[in-house]
Structure formats: structure tokens, C-alpha cells
């Protein structure tokens, strides 16, 4: 047996029982008992996110803030998108959007902002116009003009759900920690992106020009919530990982679309027009510049 596999198996044996896909599934005598932990499991459970270490400003030798797009059409990013239909699946499996919206509604997640600079805070009541469309049909207007009470069937309601999310945008900072002597990344914010709900079913609108950021989440305050929500592991369904682990480990493919710069943090498509290939090359150039920074620190 490969020694690498042996070490992985041994390491997995020391992981807490709480990270199992469905706790107590092999000991359950009834379906209702699946997911219920025993007292011994609860005592041994230490399922908290790994806290960030303190970084003094004087230890940051160099930094660069970047904004990235995570396209959910790419296979590597599927764990952030699926499952979109939760009717016939266990409650332990939810998409990232579902997890965010659930905790915004119940009040556990409150650090919600309008943009990636986190200047204006929002509440769930403020998101109604962004997440829901209510429209009246022509027959409904005829009832109103006739002085009648409008029938419910003449009111169209459209809510954004997990299936409508097309991408995520994240904001993070790359920095060189001179105390540790290495280049590190810290995720600062994340935003779901979907078509404008007012034009989502209008085929005459260009889909690429119709995308809007629904809200921005200050990521550090959402870590425990995302740590408790597990992501399906294609390689081993008995050992899922958390959304927090997936995002902090950068187990996704992101494309840089903006960096902090002297031109007001302008986007790449603001100075490279109508050329997707050149925009991608510029994104890769920025990425390589950041990657080379660590090597340059050790060049004499």
C-alpha cells in the first residue's frame, strides 16, 4: 500500500465524529434517528472553525487586494452551486446560497452590505426589491381600472432561488507576512450574483449585462455559519468538508476581474474592451505578478 494513502487513513481516524456525512446512520433503528448524535459524540465534538491568527500591521511587508469571479458553470465550482432542489435530499446538504439566505432570514448573519467596500449595511427587509419581483398582469390592471379587487391569479411573483445564482464574487487580500516569511491570502467578502429579478425572464436582455450583486457578506463574521454547513465530497461522502474550509483552502477556480489601483480600482473590462481573451490574459498577468512577489522577496 502506498505510504501516502496510509498516512491519509490514519489522519482521518483522528478527525471528530461530527464531520461524518450523516451521524449515527449505521446505528439508527429508525429513519428519525439518523443525524442524532449520542451523548459520547457530543462530548467529543469540537466542531469549530479554525480561527485566524493575529497579524500585526507592521508584519505586512506587501499586500494586494483583488476581486475575483467564481463561475458556477465550471465543474470545479459545482460544490458551491448544488443542490439547487432541496425537496428530495437530506437537510445536511444545501447550496452556499441557501445557507447564506437561511441565516440572513433567521438573524444569525447580520453583516450584510451593499458593496465590496462594506460602507452601507443592509437588513433582510432591504433585500426584498433585489430578491423578489411582484408584477400585475393586464387582466389585473383591468380589474383595478374597473374598481374591483384584484384577483390573486393575476399577480405574478418571482423569487430568486439557488438555481438562479450564476456566479460568486469574492474580495480578498494577498499579503506577505515577514514574520512567517510567506505569501498568504485572506478572504474578506463574498457576494452571490444573479440576473436582475425584474428582467430575469426577458430573453431580449443580454444575460451578461443583466447580472447584479445581490449583497456582500463580510466573510470573517460568517465563518462559523459556513463551517457548520458541509459540502459534498465527491471522493468520500463519509468525510464532507465545510464551506469555510473549501473557501479558505481556495478549492475553486476564480478569475480576477479587478485589483486595487490608482485609477479608482477600475475593472479589467474598463480598460480592455470587448475582448474576452485579452481580459483573461490580463487577469492571469495580475495573478502571476502576485505569485512572483513571494519569489522576489527571496531574490538577492
One Martini backbone bead per residue (centre of mass of N, CA, C, O) as a GRO file, in nm:
protein
  300
    1UNK     BB    1   0.098   0.035   0.019
    2UNK     BB    2   0.070   0.355   0.013
    3UNK     BB    3   0.194   0.583   0.236
    4UNK     BB    4   0.001   0.812   0.177
    5UNK     BB    5  -0.261   0.653   0.236
    6UNK     BB    6  -0.195   0.579   0.526
    7UNK     BB    7  -0.181   0.869   0.640
    8UNK     BB    8  -0.468   0.950   0.564
    9UNK     BB    9  -0.618   0.734   0.730
   10UNK     BB   10  -0.501   0.810   1.005
   11UNK     BB   11  -0.595   1.107   1.006
   12UNK     BB   12  -0.904   1.046   0.982
   13UNK     BB   13  -0.926   0.900   1.266
   14UNK     BB   14  -0.890   1.197   1.424
   15UNK     BB   15  -1.146   1.295   1.348
   16UNK     BB   16  -1.435   1.410   1.409
   17UNK     BB   17  -1.751   1.276   1.416
   18UNK     BB   18  -1.916   1.536   1.317
   19UNK     BB   19  -1.817   1.509   0.998
   20UNK     BB   20  -2.012   1.327   0.922
   21UNK     BB   21  -2.257   1.303   0.706
   22UNK     BB   22  -2.430   1.081   0.893
   23UNK     BB   23  -2.514   1.051   1.193
   24UNK     BB   24  -2.587   0.726   1.301
   25UNK     BB   25  -2.662   0.544   1.044
   26UNK     BB   26  -2.562   0.248   1.149
   27UNK     BB   27  -2.747   0.269   1.437
   28UNK     BB   28  -3.016   0.311   1.322
   29UNK     BB   29  -3.366   0.206   1.369
   30UNK     BB   30  -3.458   0.485   1.253
   31UNK     BB   31  -3.485   0.754   1.050
   32UNK     BB   32  -3.502   0.965   1.293
   33UNK     BB   33  -3.196   0.888   1.402
   34UNK     BB   34  -3.072   1.035   1.184
   35UNK     BB   35  -2.826   1.271   1.306
   36UNK     BB   36  -2.817   1.173   1.595
   37UNK     BB   37  -2.635   1.225   1.868
   38UNK     BB   38  -2.456   1.118   2.105
   39UNK     BB   39  -2.317   1.190   2.402
   40UNK     BB   40  -2.030   1.111   2.317
   41UNK     BB   41  -2.023   1.284   2.059
   42UNK     BB   42  -2.071   1.560   2.194
   43UNK     BB   43  -1.819   1.555   2.382
   44UNK     BB   44  -1.613   1.516   2.124
   45UNK     BB   45  -1.713   1.776   2.008
   46UNK     BB   46  -1.502   2.028   1.807
   47UNK     BB   47  -1.684   2.216   1.586
   48UNK     BB   48  -1.466   2.452   1.483
   49UNK     BB   49  -1.327   2.702   1.355
   50UNK     BB   50  -1.031   2.824   1.235
   51UNK     BB   51  -0.865   3.063   1.358
   52UNK     BB   52  -0.725   3.348   1.309
   53UNK     BB   53  -0.440   3.502   1.312
   54UNK     BB   54  -0.253   3.746   1.423
   55UNK     BB   55  -0.189   4.058   1.236
   56UNK     BB   56   0.042   4.282   1.209
   57UNK     BB   57   0.100   4.564   1.032
   58UNK     BB   58   0.421   4.536   1.052
   59UNK     BB   59   0.416   4.240   0.901
   60UNK     BB   60   0.328   4.385   0.638
   61UNK     BB   61   0.515   4.419   0.350
   62UNK     BB   62   0.280   4.321   0.144
   63UNK     BB   63  -0.008   4.413  -0.073
   64UNK     BB   64  -0.317   4.277  -0.243
   65UNK     BB   65  -0.621   4.362  -0.384
   66UNK     BB   66  -0.886   4.135  -0.491
   67UNK     BB   67  -1.117   4.044  -0.749
   68UNK     BB   68  -1.344   3.764  -0.800
   69UNK     BB   69  -1.467   3.505  -1.019
   70UNK     BB   70  -1.719   3.244  -0.973
   71UNK     BB   71  -1.801   3.004  -1.193
   72UNK     BB   72  -2.080   2.776  -1.187
   73UNK     BB   73  -2.015   2.619  -1.470
   74UNK     BB   74  -1.786   2.497  -1.330
   75UNK     BB   75  -1.704   2.199  -1.200
   76UNK     BB   76  -1.524   2.290  -0.953
   77UNK     BB   77  -1.789   2.481  -0.853
   78UNK     BB   78  -2.038   2.294  -0.777
   79UNK     BB   79  -2.040   2.290  -0.455
   80UNK     BB   80  -2.169   2.591  -0.453
   81UNK     BB   81  -2.449   2.512  -0.613
   82UNK     BB   82  -2.506   2.242  -0.498
   83UNK     BB   83  -2.820   2.200  -0.429
   84UNK     BB   84  -3.123   2.333  -0.579
   85UNK     BB   85  -3.292   2.083  -0.481
   86UNK     BB   86  -3.457   2.012  -0.150
   87UNK     BB   87  -3.697   1.797  -0.157
   88UNK     BB   88  -3.497   1.513  -0.219
   89UNK     BB   89  -3.306   1.589   0.037
   90UNK     BB   90  -3.102   1.632   0.273
   91UNK     BB   91  -3.045   1.876   0.527
   92UNK     BB   92  -2.714   1.854   0.499
   93UNK     BB   93  -2.775   1.958   0.194
   94UNK     BB   94  -2.647   2.267   0.067
   95UNK     BB   95  -2.620   2.556  -0.065
   96UNK     BB   96  -2.470   2.853  -0.028
   97UNK     BB   97  -2.719   3.031  -0.066
   98UNK     BB   98  -2.900   2.888   0.137
   99UNK     BB   99  -2.725   2.944   0.385
  100UNK     BB  100  -2.726   3.251   0.372
  101UNK     BB  101  -3.037   3.303   0.371
  102UNK     BB  102  -3.114   3.156   0.629
  103UNK     BB  103  -2.926   3.341   0.819
  104UNK     BB  104  -3.058   3.609   0.742
  105UNK     BB  105  -3.350   3.546   0.831
  106UNK     BB  106  -3.268   3.447   1.140
  107UNK     BB  107  -3.016   3.659   1.229
  108UNK     BB  108  -2.712   3.538   1.222
  109UNK     BB  109  -2.669   3.721   0.962
  110UNK     BB  110  -2.566   4.080   0.958
  111UNK     BB  111  -2.312   4.128   0.760
  112UNK     BB  112  -2.459   4.332   0.530
  113UNK     BB  113  -2.391   4.464   0.200
  114UNK     BB  114  -2.379   4.656  -0.098
  115UNK     BB  115  -2.059   4.633  -0.104
  116UNK     BB  116  -1.702   4.572  -0.111
  117UNK     BB  117  -1.657   4.820   0.115
  118UNK     BB  118  -1.849   4.822   0.362
  119UNK     BB  119  -2.048   5.098   0.412
  120UNK     BB  120  -2.347   4.963   0.370
  121UNK     BB  121  -2.595   4.844   0.550
  122UNK     BB  122  -2.812   4.550   0.563
  123UNK     BB  123  -3.127   4.407   0.547
  124UNK     BB  124  -3.366   4.188   0.465
  125UNK     BB  125  -3.579   4.410   0.394
  126UNK     BB  126  -3.379   4.542   0.172
  127UNK     BB  127  -3.387   4.274  -0.035
  128UNK     BB  128  -3.662   4.252  -0.180
  129UNK     BB  129  -3.605   4.405  -0.455
  130UNK     BB  130  -3.371   4.194  -0.535
  131UNK     BB  131  -3.533   3.897  -0.478
  132UNK     BB  132  -3.817   4.029  -0.579
  133UNK     BB  133  -4.112   3.991  -0.794
  134UNK     BB  134  -4.401   4.205  -0.857
  135UNK     BB  135  -4.671   4.143  -1.088
  136UNK     BB  136  -4.915   4.276  -1.313
  137UNK     BB  137  -5.149   4.202  -1.514
  138UNK     BB  138  -5.371   4.308  -1.743
  139UNK     BB  139  -5.620   4.190  -1.594
  140UNK     BB  140  -5.555   4.334  -1.330
  141UNK     BB  141  -5.583   4.625  -1.437
  142UNK     BB  142  -5.879   4.597  -1.517
  143UNK     BB  143  -5.982   4.559  -1.229
  144UNK     BB  144  -5.880   4.827  -1.119
  145UNK     BB  145  -6.029   5.015  -1.327
  146UNK     BB  146  -6.316   4.881  -1.228
  147UNK     BB  147  -6.298   4.867  -0.899
  148UNK     BB  148  -6.168   4.601  -0.833
  149UNK     BB  149  -6.050   4.327  -0.689
  150UNK     BB  150  -5.770   4.170  -0.711
  151UNK     BB  151  -5.659   3.881  -0.825
  152UNK     BB  152  -5.425   3.647  -0.751
  153UNK     BB  153  -5.386   3.529  -1.050
  154UNK     BB  154  -5.282   3.841  -1.148
  155UNK     BB  155  -5.019   3.773  -0.976
  156UNK     BB  156  -4.672   3.793  -1.015
  157UNK     BB  157  -4.421   3.582  -0.865
  158UNK     BB  158  -4.055   3.627  -0.815
  159UNK     BB  159  -3.797   3.424  -0.693
  160UNK     BB  160  -3.490   3.386  -0.585
  161UNK     BB  161  -3.269   3.113  -0.623
  162UNK     BB  162  -3.019   2.885  -0.642
  163UNK     BB  163  -3.057   2.842  -0.960
  164UNK     BB  164  -2.992   3.162  -1.032
  165UNK     BB  165  -2.706   3.133  -0.965
  166UNK     BB  166  -2.396   3.211  -1.149
  167UNK     BB  167  -2.215   3.361  -0.926
  168UNK     BB  168  -1.918   3.462  -0.752
  169UNK     BB  169  -1.788   3.724  -0.545
  170UNK     BB  170  -1.459   3.809  -0.436
  171UNK     BB  171  -1.271   3.938  -0.155
  172UNK     BB  172  -0.911   3.985  -0.129
  173UNK     BB  173  -0.586   3.938   0.040
  174UNK     BB  174  -0.258   3.972  -0.041
  175UNK     BB  175   0.023   3.878   0.176
  176UNK     BB  176   0.335   3.954   0.334
  177UNK     BB  177   0.477   3.772   0.596
  178UNK     BB  178   0.765   3.841   0.770
  179UNK     BB  179   0.742   3.643   1.009
  180UNK     BB  180   0.677   3.384   0.818
  181UNK     BB  181   0.782   3.411   0.514
  182UNK     BB  182   0.493   3.449   0.349
  183UNK     BB  183   0.233   3.400   0.132
  184UNK     BB  184  -0.104   3.524   0.177
  185UNK     BB  185  -0.464   3.463   0.231
  186UNK     BB  186  -0.763   3.681   0.267
  187UNK     BB  187  -1.094   3.663   0.319
  188UNK     BB  188  -1.355   3.925   0.310
  189UNK     BB  189  -1.569   3.865   0.065
  190UNK     BB  190  -1.914   3.778  -0.047
  191UNK     BB  191  -2.111   3.737  -0.363
  192UNK     BB  192  -2.404   3.695  -0.511
  193UNK     BB  193  -2.495   3.622  -0.859
  194UNK     BB  194  -2.766   3.756  -1.061
  195UNK     BB  195  -3.022   3.819  -1.223
  196UNK     BB  196  -3.240   4.047  -1.273
  197UNK     BB  197  -3.555   4.006  -1.150
  198UNK     BB  198  -3.704   4.207  -1.360
  199UNK     BB  199  -3.534   4.038  -1.622
  200UNK     BB  200  -3.506   3.717  -1.607
  201UNK     BB  201  -3.743   3.647  -1.848
  202UNK     BB  202  -3.589   3.828  -2.058
  203UNK     BB  203  -3.462   3.752  -2.378
  204UNK     BB  204  -3.366   4.052  -2.476
  205UNK     BB  205  -3.156   4.030  -2.262
  206UNK     BB  206  -2.839   4.044  -2.175
  207UNK     BB  207  -2.697   3.830  -1.956
  208UNK     BB  208  -2.420   3.986  -1.903
  209UNK     BB  209  -2.588   4.271  -1.842
  210UNK     BB  210  -2.786   4.131  -1.591
  211UNK     BB  211  -2.588   4.137  -1.357
  212UNK     BB  212  -2.610   4.109  -0.993
  213UNK     BB  213  -2.542   4.210  -0.674
  214UNK     BB  214  -2.714   4.126  -0.399
  215UNK     BB  215  -2.472   4.089  -0.182
  216UNK     BB  216  -2.250   4.147   0.096
  217UNK     BB  217  -2.022   3.948   0.285
  218UNK     BB  218  -1.867   3.937   0.582
  219UNK     BB  219  -1.671   3.672   0.625
  220UNK     BB  220  -1.566   3.646   0.925
  221UNK     BB  221  -1.876   3.639   1.041
  222UNK     BB  222  -1.942   3.354   0.859
  223UNK     BB  223  -1.764   3.106   0.943
  224UNK     BB  224  -1.936   2.934   1.139
  225UNK     BB  225  -2.171   2.891   0.946
  226UNK     BB  226  -1.992   2.760   0.715
  227UNK     BB  227  -1.880   2.529   0.897
  228UNK     BB  228  -2.163   2.384   0.953
  229UNK     BB  229  -2.163   2.367   0.648
  230UNK     BB  230  -2.167   2.112   0.415
  231UNK     BB  231  -1.976   1.949   0.165
  232UNK     BB  232  -1.963   1.757  -0.094
  233UNK     BB  233  -1.769   1.457  -0.137
  234UNK     BB  234  -1.664   1.284  -0.411
  235UNK     BB  235  -1.444   1.089  -0.271
  236UNK     BB  236  -1.600   1.115   0.032
  237UNK     BB  237  -1.909   1.103   0.190
  238UNK     BB  238  -1.796   1.061   0.499
  239UNK     BB  239  -1.603   1.339   0.430
  240UNK     BB  240  -1.688   1.629   0.468
  241UNK     BB  241  -1.681   1.969   0.398
  242UNK     BB  242  -1.661   2.297   0.442
  243UNK     BB  243  -1.709   2.608   0.326
  244UNK     BB  244  -1.473   2.733   0.479
  245UNK     BB  245  -1.257   2.535   0.381
  246UNK     BB  246  -1.294   2.571   0.077
  247UNK     BB  247  -1.234   2.882   0.064
  248UNK     BB  248  -0.960   2.896   0.222
  249UNK     BB  249  -0.830   2.669   0.021
  250UNK     BB  250  -0.910   2.729  -0.275
  251UNK     BB  251  -1.146   2.513  -0.400
  252UNK     BB  252  -1.133   2.694  -0.674
  253UNK     BB  253  -1.224   2.898  -0.961
  254UNK     BB  254  -1.070   3.212  -1.021
  255UNK     BB  255  -1.124   3.542  -1.166
  256UNK     BB  256  -0.979   3.830  -1.220
  257UNK     BB  257  -1.151   4.171  -1.235
  258UNK     BB  258  -0.989   4.318  -0.990
  259UNK     BB  259  -0.784   4.587  -0.861
  260UNK     BB  260  -0.591   4.778  -0.681
  261UNK     BB  261  -0.578   5.124  -0.795
  262UNK     BB  262  -0.529   5.450  -0.914
  263UNK     BB  263  -0.816   5.415  -1.093
  264UNK     BB  264  -1.039   5.335  -0.881
  265UNK     BB  265  -1.054   5.027  -0.914
  266UNK     BB  266  -1.059   4.926  -1.191
  267UNK     BB  267  -1.159   4.730  -1.428
  268UNK     BB  268  -1.065   4.537  -1.685
  269UNK     BB  269  -1.319   4.614  -1.879
  270UNK     BB  270  -1.240   4.930  -1.874
  271UNK     BB  271  -0.946   4.877  -2.054
  272UNK     BB  272  -1.074   4.608  -2.190
  273UNK     BB  273  -1.246   4.573  -2.483
  274UNK     BB  274  -1.418   4.324  -2.628
  275UNK     BB  275  -1.192   4.098  -2.494
  276UNK     BB  276  -1.172   3.803  -2.343
  277UNK     BB  277  -0.879   3.713  -2.383
  278UNK     BB  278  -0.734   3.971  -2.276
  279UNK     BB  279  -0.871   3.964  -2.000
  280UNK     BB  280  -0.752   3.691  -1.914
  281UNK     BB  281  -0.454   3.771  -1.946
  282UNK     BB  282  -0.466   3.999  -1.736
  283UNK     BB  283  -0.545   3.820  -1.499
  284UNK     BB  284  -0.290   3.641  -1.515
  285UNK     BB  285  -0.087   3.866  -1.472
  286UNK     BB  286  -0.175   3.939  -1.185
  287UNK     BB  287  -0.131   3.658  -1.067
  288UNK     BB  288   0.175   3.638  -1.135
  289UNK     BB  289   0.264   3.885  -0.976
  290UNK     BB  290   0.184   3.768  -0.702
  291UNK     BB  291   0.348   3.504  -0.716
  292UNK     BB  292   0.634   3.649  -0.762
  293UNK     BB  293   0.666   3.804  -0.496
  294UNK     BB  294   0.776   3.576  -0.317
  295UNK     BB  295   1.033   3.523  -0.486
  296UNK     BB  296   1.146   3.819  -0.471
  297UNK     BB  297   1.200   3.819  -0.161
  298UNK     BB  298   1.446   3.588  -0.214
  299UNK     BB  299   1.596   3.790  -0.395
  300UNK     BB  300   1.947   3.918  -0.432
   0.00000   0.00000   0.00000
